[in-house]
Coordinates of C-alpha atoms in Angstrom, one line a residue:
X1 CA -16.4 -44.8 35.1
X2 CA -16.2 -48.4 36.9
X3 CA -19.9 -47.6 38.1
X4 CA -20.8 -47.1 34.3
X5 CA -18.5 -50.0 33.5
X6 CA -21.0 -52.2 36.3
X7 CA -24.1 -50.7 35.0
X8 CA -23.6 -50.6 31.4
X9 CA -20.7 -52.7 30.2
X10 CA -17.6 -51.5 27.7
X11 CA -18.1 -48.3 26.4
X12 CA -19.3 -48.4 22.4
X13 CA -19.5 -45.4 20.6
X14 CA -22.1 -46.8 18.6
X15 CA -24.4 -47.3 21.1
X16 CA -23.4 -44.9 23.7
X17 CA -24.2 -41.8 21.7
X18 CA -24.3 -38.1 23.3
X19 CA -26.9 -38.0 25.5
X20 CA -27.3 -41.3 26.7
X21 CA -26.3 -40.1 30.4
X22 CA -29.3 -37.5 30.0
X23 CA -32.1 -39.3 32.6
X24 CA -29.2 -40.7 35.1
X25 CA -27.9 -38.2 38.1
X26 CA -24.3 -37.9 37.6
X27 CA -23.5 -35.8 40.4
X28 CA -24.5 -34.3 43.6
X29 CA -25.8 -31.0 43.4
X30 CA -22.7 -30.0 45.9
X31 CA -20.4 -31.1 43.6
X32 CA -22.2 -29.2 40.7
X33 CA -22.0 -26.3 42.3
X34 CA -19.0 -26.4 43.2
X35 CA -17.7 -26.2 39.5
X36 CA -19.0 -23.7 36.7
X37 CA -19.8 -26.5 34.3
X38 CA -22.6 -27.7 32.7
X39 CA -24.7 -31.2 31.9
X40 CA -23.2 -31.5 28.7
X41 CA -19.5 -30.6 29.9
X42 CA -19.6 -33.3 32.5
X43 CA -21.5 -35.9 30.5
X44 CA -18.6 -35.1 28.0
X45 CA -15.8 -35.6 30.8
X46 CA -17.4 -38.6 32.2
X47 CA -17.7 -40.6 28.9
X48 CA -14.2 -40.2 28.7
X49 CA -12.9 -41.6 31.4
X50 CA -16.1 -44.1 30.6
X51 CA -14.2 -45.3 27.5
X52 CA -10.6 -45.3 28.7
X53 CA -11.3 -48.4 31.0
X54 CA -12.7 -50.6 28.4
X55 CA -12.4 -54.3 28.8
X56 CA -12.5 -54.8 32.7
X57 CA -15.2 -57.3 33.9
X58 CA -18.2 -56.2 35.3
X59 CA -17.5 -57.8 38.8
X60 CA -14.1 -56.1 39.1
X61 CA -15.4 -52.9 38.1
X62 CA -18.0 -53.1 40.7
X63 CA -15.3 -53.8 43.0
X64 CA -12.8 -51.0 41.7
X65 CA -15.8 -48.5 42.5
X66 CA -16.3 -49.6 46.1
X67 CA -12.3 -49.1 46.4
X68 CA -12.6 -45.8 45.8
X69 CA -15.3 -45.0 47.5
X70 CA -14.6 -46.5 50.8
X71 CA -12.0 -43.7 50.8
X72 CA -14.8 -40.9 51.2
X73 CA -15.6 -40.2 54.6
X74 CA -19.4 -40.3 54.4
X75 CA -19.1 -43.8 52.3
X76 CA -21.3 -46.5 54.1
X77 CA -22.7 -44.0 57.1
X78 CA -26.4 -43.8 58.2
X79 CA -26.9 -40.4 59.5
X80 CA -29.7 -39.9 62.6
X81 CA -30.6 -36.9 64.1
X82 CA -30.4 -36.9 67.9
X83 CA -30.1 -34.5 70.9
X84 CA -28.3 -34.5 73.7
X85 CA -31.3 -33.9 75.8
X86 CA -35.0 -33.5 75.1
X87 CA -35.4 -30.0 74.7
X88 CA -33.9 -29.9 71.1
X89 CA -32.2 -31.8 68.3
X90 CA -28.8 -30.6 67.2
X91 CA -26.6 -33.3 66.8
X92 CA -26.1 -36.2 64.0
X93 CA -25.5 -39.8 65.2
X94 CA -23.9 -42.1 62.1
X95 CA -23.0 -45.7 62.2
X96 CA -20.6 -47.5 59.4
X97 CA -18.3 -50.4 59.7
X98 CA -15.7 -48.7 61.6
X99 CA -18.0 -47.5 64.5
X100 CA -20.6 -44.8 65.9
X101 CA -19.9 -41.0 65.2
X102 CA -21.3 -37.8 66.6
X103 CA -21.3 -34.8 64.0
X104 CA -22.8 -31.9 64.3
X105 CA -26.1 -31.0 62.3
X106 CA -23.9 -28.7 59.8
X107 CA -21.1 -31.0 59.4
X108 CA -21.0 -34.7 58.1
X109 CA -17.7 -34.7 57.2
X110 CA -15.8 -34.5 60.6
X111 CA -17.2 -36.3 63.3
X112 CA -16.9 -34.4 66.9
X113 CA -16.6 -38.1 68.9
X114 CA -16.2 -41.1 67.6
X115 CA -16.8 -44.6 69.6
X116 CA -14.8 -47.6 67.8
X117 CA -16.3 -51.7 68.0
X118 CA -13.2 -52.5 69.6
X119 CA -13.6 -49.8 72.3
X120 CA -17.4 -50.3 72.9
X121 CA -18.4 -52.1 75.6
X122 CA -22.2 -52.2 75.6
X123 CA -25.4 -50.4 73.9
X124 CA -28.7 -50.1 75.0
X125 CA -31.8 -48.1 75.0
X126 CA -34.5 -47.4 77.2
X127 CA -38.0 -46.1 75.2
X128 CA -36.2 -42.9 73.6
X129 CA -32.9 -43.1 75.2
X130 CA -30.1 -44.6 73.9
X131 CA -26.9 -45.5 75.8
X132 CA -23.1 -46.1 74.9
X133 CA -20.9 -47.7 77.4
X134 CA -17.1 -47.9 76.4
X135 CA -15.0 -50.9 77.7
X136 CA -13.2 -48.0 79.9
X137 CA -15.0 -48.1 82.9
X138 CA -13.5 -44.5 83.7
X139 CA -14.5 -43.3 80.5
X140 CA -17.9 -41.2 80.1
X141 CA -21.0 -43.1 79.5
X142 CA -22.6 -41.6 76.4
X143 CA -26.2 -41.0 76.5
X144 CA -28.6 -39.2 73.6
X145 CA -32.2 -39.3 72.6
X146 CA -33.8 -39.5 69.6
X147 CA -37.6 -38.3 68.4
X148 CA -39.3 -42.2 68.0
X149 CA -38.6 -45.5 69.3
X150 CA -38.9 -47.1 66.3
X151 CA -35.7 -44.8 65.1
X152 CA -33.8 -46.0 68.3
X153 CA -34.0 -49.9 67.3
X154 CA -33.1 -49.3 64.1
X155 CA -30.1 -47.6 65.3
X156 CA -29.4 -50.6 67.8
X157 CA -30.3 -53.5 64.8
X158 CA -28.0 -51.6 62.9
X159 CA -25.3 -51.2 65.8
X160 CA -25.6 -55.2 66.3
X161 CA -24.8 -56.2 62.4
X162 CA -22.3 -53.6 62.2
X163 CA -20.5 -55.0 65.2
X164 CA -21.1 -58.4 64.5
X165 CA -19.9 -58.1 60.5
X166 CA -16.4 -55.8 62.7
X167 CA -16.1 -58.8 64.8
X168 CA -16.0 -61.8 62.5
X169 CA -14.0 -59.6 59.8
X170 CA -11.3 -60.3 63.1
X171 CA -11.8 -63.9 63.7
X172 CA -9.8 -66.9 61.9
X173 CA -11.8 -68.7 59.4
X174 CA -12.7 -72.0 59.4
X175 CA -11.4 -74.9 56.6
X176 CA -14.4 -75.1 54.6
X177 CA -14.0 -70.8 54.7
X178 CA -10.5 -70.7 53.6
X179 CA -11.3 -73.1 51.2
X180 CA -14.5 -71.7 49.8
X181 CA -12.1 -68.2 49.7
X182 CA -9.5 -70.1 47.6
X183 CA -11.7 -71.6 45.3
X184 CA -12.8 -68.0 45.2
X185 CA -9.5 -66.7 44.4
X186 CA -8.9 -69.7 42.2
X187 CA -12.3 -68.4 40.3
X188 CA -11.2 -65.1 40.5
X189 CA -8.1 -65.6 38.8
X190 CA -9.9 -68.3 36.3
X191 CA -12.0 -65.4 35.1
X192 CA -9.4 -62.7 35.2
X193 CA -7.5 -65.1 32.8
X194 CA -10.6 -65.4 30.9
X195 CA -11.4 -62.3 30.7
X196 CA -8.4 -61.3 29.7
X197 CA -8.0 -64.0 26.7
X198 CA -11.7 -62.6 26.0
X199 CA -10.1 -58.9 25.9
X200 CA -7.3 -60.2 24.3
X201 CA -9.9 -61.8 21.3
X202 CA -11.8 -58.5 21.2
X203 CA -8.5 -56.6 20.8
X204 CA -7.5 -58.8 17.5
X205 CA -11.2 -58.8 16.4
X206 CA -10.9 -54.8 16.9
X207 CA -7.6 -54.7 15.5
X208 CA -8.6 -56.7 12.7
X209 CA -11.9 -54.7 11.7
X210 CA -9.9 -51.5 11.7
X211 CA -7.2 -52.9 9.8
X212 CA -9.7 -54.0 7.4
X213 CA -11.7 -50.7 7.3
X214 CA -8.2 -48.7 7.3
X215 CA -8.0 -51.5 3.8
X216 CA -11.0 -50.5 2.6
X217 CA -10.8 -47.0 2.7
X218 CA -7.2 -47.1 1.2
X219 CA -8.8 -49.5 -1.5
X220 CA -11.7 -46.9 -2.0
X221 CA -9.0 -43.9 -1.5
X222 CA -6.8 -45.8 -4.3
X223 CA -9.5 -46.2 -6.4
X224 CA -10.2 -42.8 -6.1
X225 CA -7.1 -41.5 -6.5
X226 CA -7.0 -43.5 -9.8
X227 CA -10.1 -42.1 -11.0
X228 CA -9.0 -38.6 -10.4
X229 CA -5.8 -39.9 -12.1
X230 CA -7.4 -40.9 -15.2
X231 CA -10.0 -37.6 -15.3
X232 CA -6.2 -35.7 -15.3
X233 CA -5.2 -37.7 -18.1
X234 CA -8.1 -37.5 -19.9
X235 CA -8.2 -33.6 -19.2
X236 CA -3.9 -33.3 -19.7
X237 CA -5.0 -34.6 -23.4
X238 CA -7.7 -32.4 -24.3
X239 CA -5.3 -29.6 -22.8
X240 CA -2.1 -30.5 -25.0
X241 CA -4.7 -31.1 -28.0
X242 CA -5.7 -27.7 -27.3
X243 CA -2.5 -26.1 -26.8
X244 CA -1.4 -27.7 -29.8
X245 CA -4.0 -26.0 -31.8
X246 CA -3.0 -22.4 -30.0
X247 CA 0.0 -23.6 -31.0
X248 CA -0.7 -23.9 -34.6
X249 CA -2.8 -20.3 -34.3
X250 CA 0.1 -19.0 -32.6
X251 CA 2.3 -19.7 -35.5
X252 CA 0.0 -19.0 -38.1
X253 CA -0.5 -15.8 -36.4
X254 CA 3.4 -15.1 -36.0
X255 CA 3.9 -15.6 -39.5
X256 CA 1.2 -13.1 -40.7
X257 CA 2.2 -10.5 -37.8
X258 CA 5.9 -11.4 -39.5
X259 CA 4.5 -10.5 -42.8
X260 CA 2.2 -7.4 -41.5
X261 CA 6.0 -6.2 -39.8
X262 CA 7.9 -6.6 -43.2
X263 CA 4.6 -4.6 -45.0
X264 CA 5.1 -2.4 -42.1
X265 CA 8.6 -1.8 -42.6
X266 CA 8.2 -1.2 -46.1
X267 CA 5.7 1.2 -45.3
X268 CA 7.6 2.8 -42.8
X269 CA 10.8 3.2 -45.7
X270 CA 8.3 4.7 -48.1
X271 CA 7.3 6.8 -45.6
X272 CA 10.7 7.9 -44.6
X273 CA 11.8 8.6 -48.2
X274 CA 8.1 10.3 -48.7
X275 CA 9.0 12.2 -45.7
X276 CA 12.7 13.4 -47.2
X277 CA 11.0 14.2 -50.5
X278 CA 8.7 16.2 -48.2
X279 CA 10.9 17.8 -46.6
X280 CA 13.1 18.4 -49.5
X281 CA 9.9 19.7 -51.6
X282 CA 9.2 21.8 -48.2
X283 CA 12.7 23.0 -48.1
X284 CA 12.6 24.5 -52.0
X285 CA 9.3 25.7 -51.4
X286 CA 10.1 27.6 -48.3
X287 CA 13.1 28.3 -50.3
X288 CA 10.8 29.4 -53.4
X289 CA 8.4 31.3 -50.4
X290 CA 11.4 33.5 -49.6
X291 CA 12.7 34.2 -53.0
X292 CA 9.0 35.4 -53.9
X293 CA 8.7 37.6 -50.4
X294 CA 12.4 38.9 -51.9
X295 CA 10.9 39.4 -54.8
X296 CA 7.3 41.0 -53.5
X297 CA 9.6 43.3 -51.4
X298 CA 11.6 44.4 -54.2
X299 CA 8.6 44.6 -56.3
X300 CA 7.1 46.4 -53.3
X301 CA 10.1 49.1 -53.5
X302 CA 10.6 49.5 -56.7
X303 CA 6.7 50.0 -56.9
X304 CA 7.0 52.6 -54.6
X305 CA 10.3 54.1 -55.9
X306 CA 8.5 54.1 -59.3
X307 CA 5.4 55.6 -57.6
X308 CA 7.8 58.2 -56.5
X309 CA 9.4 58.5 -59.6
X310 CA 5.9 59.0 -61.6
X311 CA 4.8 61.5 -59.2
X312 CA 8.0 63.7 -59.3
X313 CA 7.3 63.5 -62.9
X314 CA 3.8 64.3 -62.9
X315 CA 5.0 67.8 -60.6
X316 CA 7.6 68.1 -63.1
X317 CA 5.4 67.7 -66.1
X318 CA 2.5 70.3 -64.2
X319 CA 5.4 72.4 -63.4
X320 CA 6.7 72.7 -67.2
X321 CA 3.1 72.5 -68.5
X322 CA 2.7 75.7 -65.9
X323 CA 6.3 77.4 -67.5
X324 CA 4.9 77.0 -71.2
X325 CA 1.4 78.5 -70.5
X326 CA 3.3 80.9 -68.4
X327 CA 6.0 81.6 -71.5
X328 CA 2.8 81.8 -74.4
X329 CA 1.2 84.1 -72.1
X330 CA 4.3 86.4 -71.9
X331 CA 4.8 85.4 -75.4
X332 CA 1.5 86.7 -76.2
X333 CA 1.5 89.5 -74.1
X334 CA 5.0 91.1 -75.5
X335 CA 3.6 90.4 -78.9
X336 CA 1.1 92.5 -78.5
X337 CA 2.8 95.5 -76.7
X338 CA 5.9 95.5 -79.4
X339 CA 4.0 94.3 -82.7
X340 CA 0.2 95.2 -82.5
X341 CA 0.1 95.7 -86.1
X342 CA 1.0 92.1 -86.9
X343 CA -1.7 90.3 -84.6
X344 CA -4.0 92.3 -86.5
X345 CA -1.9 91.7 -89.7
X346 CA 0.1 88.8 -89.1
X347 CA 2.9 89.1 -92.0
X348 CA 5.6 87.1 -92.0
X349 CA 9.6 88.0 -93.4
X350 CA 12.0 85.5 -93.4
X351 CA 14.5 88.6 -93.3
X352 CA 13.0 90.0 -90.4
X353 CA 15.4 89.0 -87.1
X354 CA 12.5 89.4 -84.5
X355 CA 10.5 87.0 -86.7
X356 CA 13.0 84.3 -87.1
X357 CA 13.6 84.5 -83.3
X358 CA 9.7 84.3 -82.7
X359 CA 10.2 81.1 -85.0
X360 CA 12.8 79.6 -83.3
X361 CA 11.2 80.1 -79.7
X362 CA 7.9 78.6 -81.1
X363 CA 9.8 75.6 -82.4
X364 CA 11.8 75.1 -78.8
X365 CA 8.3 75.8 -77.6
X366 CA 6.9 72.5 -79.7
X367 CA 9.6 70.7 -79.1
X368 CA 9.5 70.7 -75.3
X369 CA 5.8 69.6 -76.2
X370 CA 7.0 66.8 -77.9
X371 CA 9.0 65.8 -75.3
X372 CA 6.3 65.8 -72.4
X373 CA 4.1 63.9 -74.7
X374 CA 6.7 61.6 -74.8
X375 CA 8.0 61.7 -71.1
X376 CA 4.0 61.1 -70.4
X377 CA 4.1 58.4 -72.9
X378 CA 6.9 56.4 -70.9
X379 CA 5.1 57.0 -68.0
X380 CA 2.1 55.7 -68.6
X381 CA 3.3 52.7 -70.6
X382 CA 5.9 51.9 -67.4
X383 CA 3.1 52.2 -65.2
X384 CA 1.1 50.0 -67.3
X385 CA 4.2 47.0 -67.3
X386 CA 4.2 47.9 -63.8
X387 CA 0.7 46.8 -63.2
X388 CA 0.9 44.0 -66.0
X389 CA 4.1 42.7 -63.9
X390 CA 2.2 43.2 -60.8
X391 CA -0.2 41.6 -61.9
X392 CA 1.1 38.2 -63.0
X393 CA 3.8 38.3 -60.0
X394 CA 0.2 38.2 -57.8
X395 CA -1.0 35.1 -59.5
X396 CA 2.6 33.4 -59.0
X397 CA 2.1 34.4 -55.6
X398 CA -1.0 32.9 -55.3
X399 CA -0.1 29.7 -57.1
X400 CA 2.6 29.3 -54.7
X401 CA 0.6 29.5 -51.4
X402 CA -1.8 27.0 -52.9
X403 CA 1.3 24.6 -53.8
X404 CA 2.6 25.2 -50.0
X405 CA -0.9 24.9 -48.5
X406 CA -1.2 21.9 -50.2
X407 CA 2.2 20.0 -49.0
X408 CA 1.1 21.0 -45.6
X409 CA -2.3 19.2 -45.7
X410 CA 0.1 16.2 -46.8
X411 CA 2.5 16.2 -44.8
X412 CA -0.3 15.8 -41.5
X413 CA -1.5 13.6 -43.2
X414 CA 1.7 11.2 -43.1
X415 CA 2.5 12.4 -39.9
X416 CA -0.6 11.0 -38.6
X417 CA -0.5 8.1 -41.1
X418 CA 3.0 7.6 -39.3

């Protein structure tokens, strides 16, 4: 973040949109692969911690970044590849501020020998050999080659600045130094104190545009707010004028469902006194039904028992009309065997006994005539009220299962009316 803060100056999120981190390489690939994210992830990470340092001046984020990367242990180092002889190449030889290091070819981290300023005593080269000689004179002499000769006084050029910068970081400065650093200082703090007033101003200017957008958008939320207000009010009137006209339909509609209730009721009375008359007129004509099935029964038997009675009189009647022809044929018959003379010569004495006996048996003869003629007589005019009785007790009967028929049909009909 300082080396974004150096390059590009305080974060804005109006001008450092996504993507603006898109051409620059953020990373080493090590690093990279060493975590499972991706561009986007880290470019979102790294704006971040981009925007949380706003306000520090370019200079001191310059020098905030070399802070922390002084702390790495390949920060300032120039890596060549030497050998220890001149068969092969398999060792590293790196130079910083600090002094020379040996590493081997797969490790720049960790340096297998070091050689400090302080502790070195002379180097020197001969075409492609290079030579270390410690201030110990009982320690080893070094001695390495490397591929070209141009490579080997490079390394020594950059062996003599490093030395020479180690050397004078240790020496006491002069006047005109110490005061060139405290003017420095002096400078320093001048611009710190500037740059804080600056951040300070930027803070209230900041401070002072939200405040004045957070104003605006309460004025435009308030104004809003009262715009929706007003579109209620306006909506709350049109809803209690139209609730006050449901009202008025709902009391107009009361009244006549109040009025269709008292019709109802009425109706329903009517209907309960039609329904006692019907049920009264039901009761006497079921009453009426089984006095006429009393009476069709009784009409029944005495048809019958009269049917019976005629009969035994008809068999009676055949039976006497049987006993008279029966008695003029003996009549006959013992006329002729005593008194052949008189059928021949009918003569009559009123002296003679035999006659007036004859007489009296032919008069007790007519008069049991007489008296089937009557007894048929009866008979037949009985049967005839019979039938005549029959007859109109029939359409009775009929008129009264029209009558019952009829207070049925009614009586589903207010049932269902009901």
């Amino acid at each position: 973040s300082f080396l974004f803060l150096g390059q590009y100056g305080d974060y804005d999120p109006n001008f450092h949109e996504p993507g603006f981190l898109a051409h620059d390489e953020l990373l080493p690939k090590r690093v990279l692969r060493q975590y499972q994210l991706t561009a986007e992830m880290w470019e979102e990470k790294i704006t971040a911690w981009y925007a949380e340092h706003r306000g520090i001046a370019r200079d001191e984020a310059e020098m905030n970044y070399l802070k922390i990367a002084q702390d790495l242990e390949m920060y300032g180092v120039n890596y060549f590849p030497i050998a220890q002889n001149k068969n092969h190449t398999d060792l590293l030889l790196g130079v910083d501020a600090k002094g020379i290091h040996i590493y081997s070819i797969n490790n720049r981290f960790s340096p297998s020998k070091s050689f400090e300023w302080s502790a070195i005593r002379n180097i020197s080269y001969s075409e492609k050999e290079l030579t270390i000689k410690p201030l110990d004179k009982k320690a080893e002499v070094f001695k390495f080659f490397s591929s070209q000769l141009k490579v080997n006084k490079l390394i020594l050029q950059l062996c003599i600045g490093n030395h020479d910068l180690f050397m004078r970081r240790r020496k006491v400065d002069s006047i005109e130094i110490q005061q060139m650093k405290a003017q420095a200082r002096e400078e320093k703090a001048r611009k710190k104190m500037e740059n804080q007033r600056l951040a300070r101003e930027k803070q209230l200017r900041e401070e002072a545009e939200r405040a004045k957008e957070e104003l605006e958008r309460r004025l435009f939320q308030l104004e809003d707010e009262a715009r929706q207000a007003n579109e209620a009010l306006l909506r709350s009137q049109e809803a209690a004028e139209l609730l006050a006209e449901k009202a008025q339909i709902a009391e107009e509609e009361a009244k006549l469902l109040a009025q269709n209730a008292a019709e109802a009721e009425q109706e329903r009375q009517r209907l309960e006194i039609t329904a006692l008359k019907t049920k009264e007129e039901k009761r006497l004509m079921e009453q009426k039904m089984r006095e006429a099935e009393l009476i069709a029964v009784k009409l029944v038997k005495e048809s019958d028992r009269r049917a019976k009675e005629a009969e035994h009189l008809k068999q009676d009647l055949h039976e006497a009309r049987e006993a008279e022809r029966k008695a003029k044929q003996k009549l006959v018959d013992i006329t002729r065997l005593n008194y052949p003379h008189m059928i021949k010569y009918p003569q009559y004495s009123p002296t003679d006994t035999r006659d007036a006996n004859f007489d009296k048996g032919s008069m007790k003869l007519d008069l049991k005539d007489i008296d089937l003629k009557r007894l048929s007589f009866e008979i037949e005019r009985e049967r005839l009220d019979y039938l005549e009785k029959s007859r109109k007790f029939e359409d009775r009967l009929n008129e009264l299962k029209s009558e019952i028929h009829a207070l049925k049909l009614e009586e589903k009909q207010s049932g269902l009316y009901s």
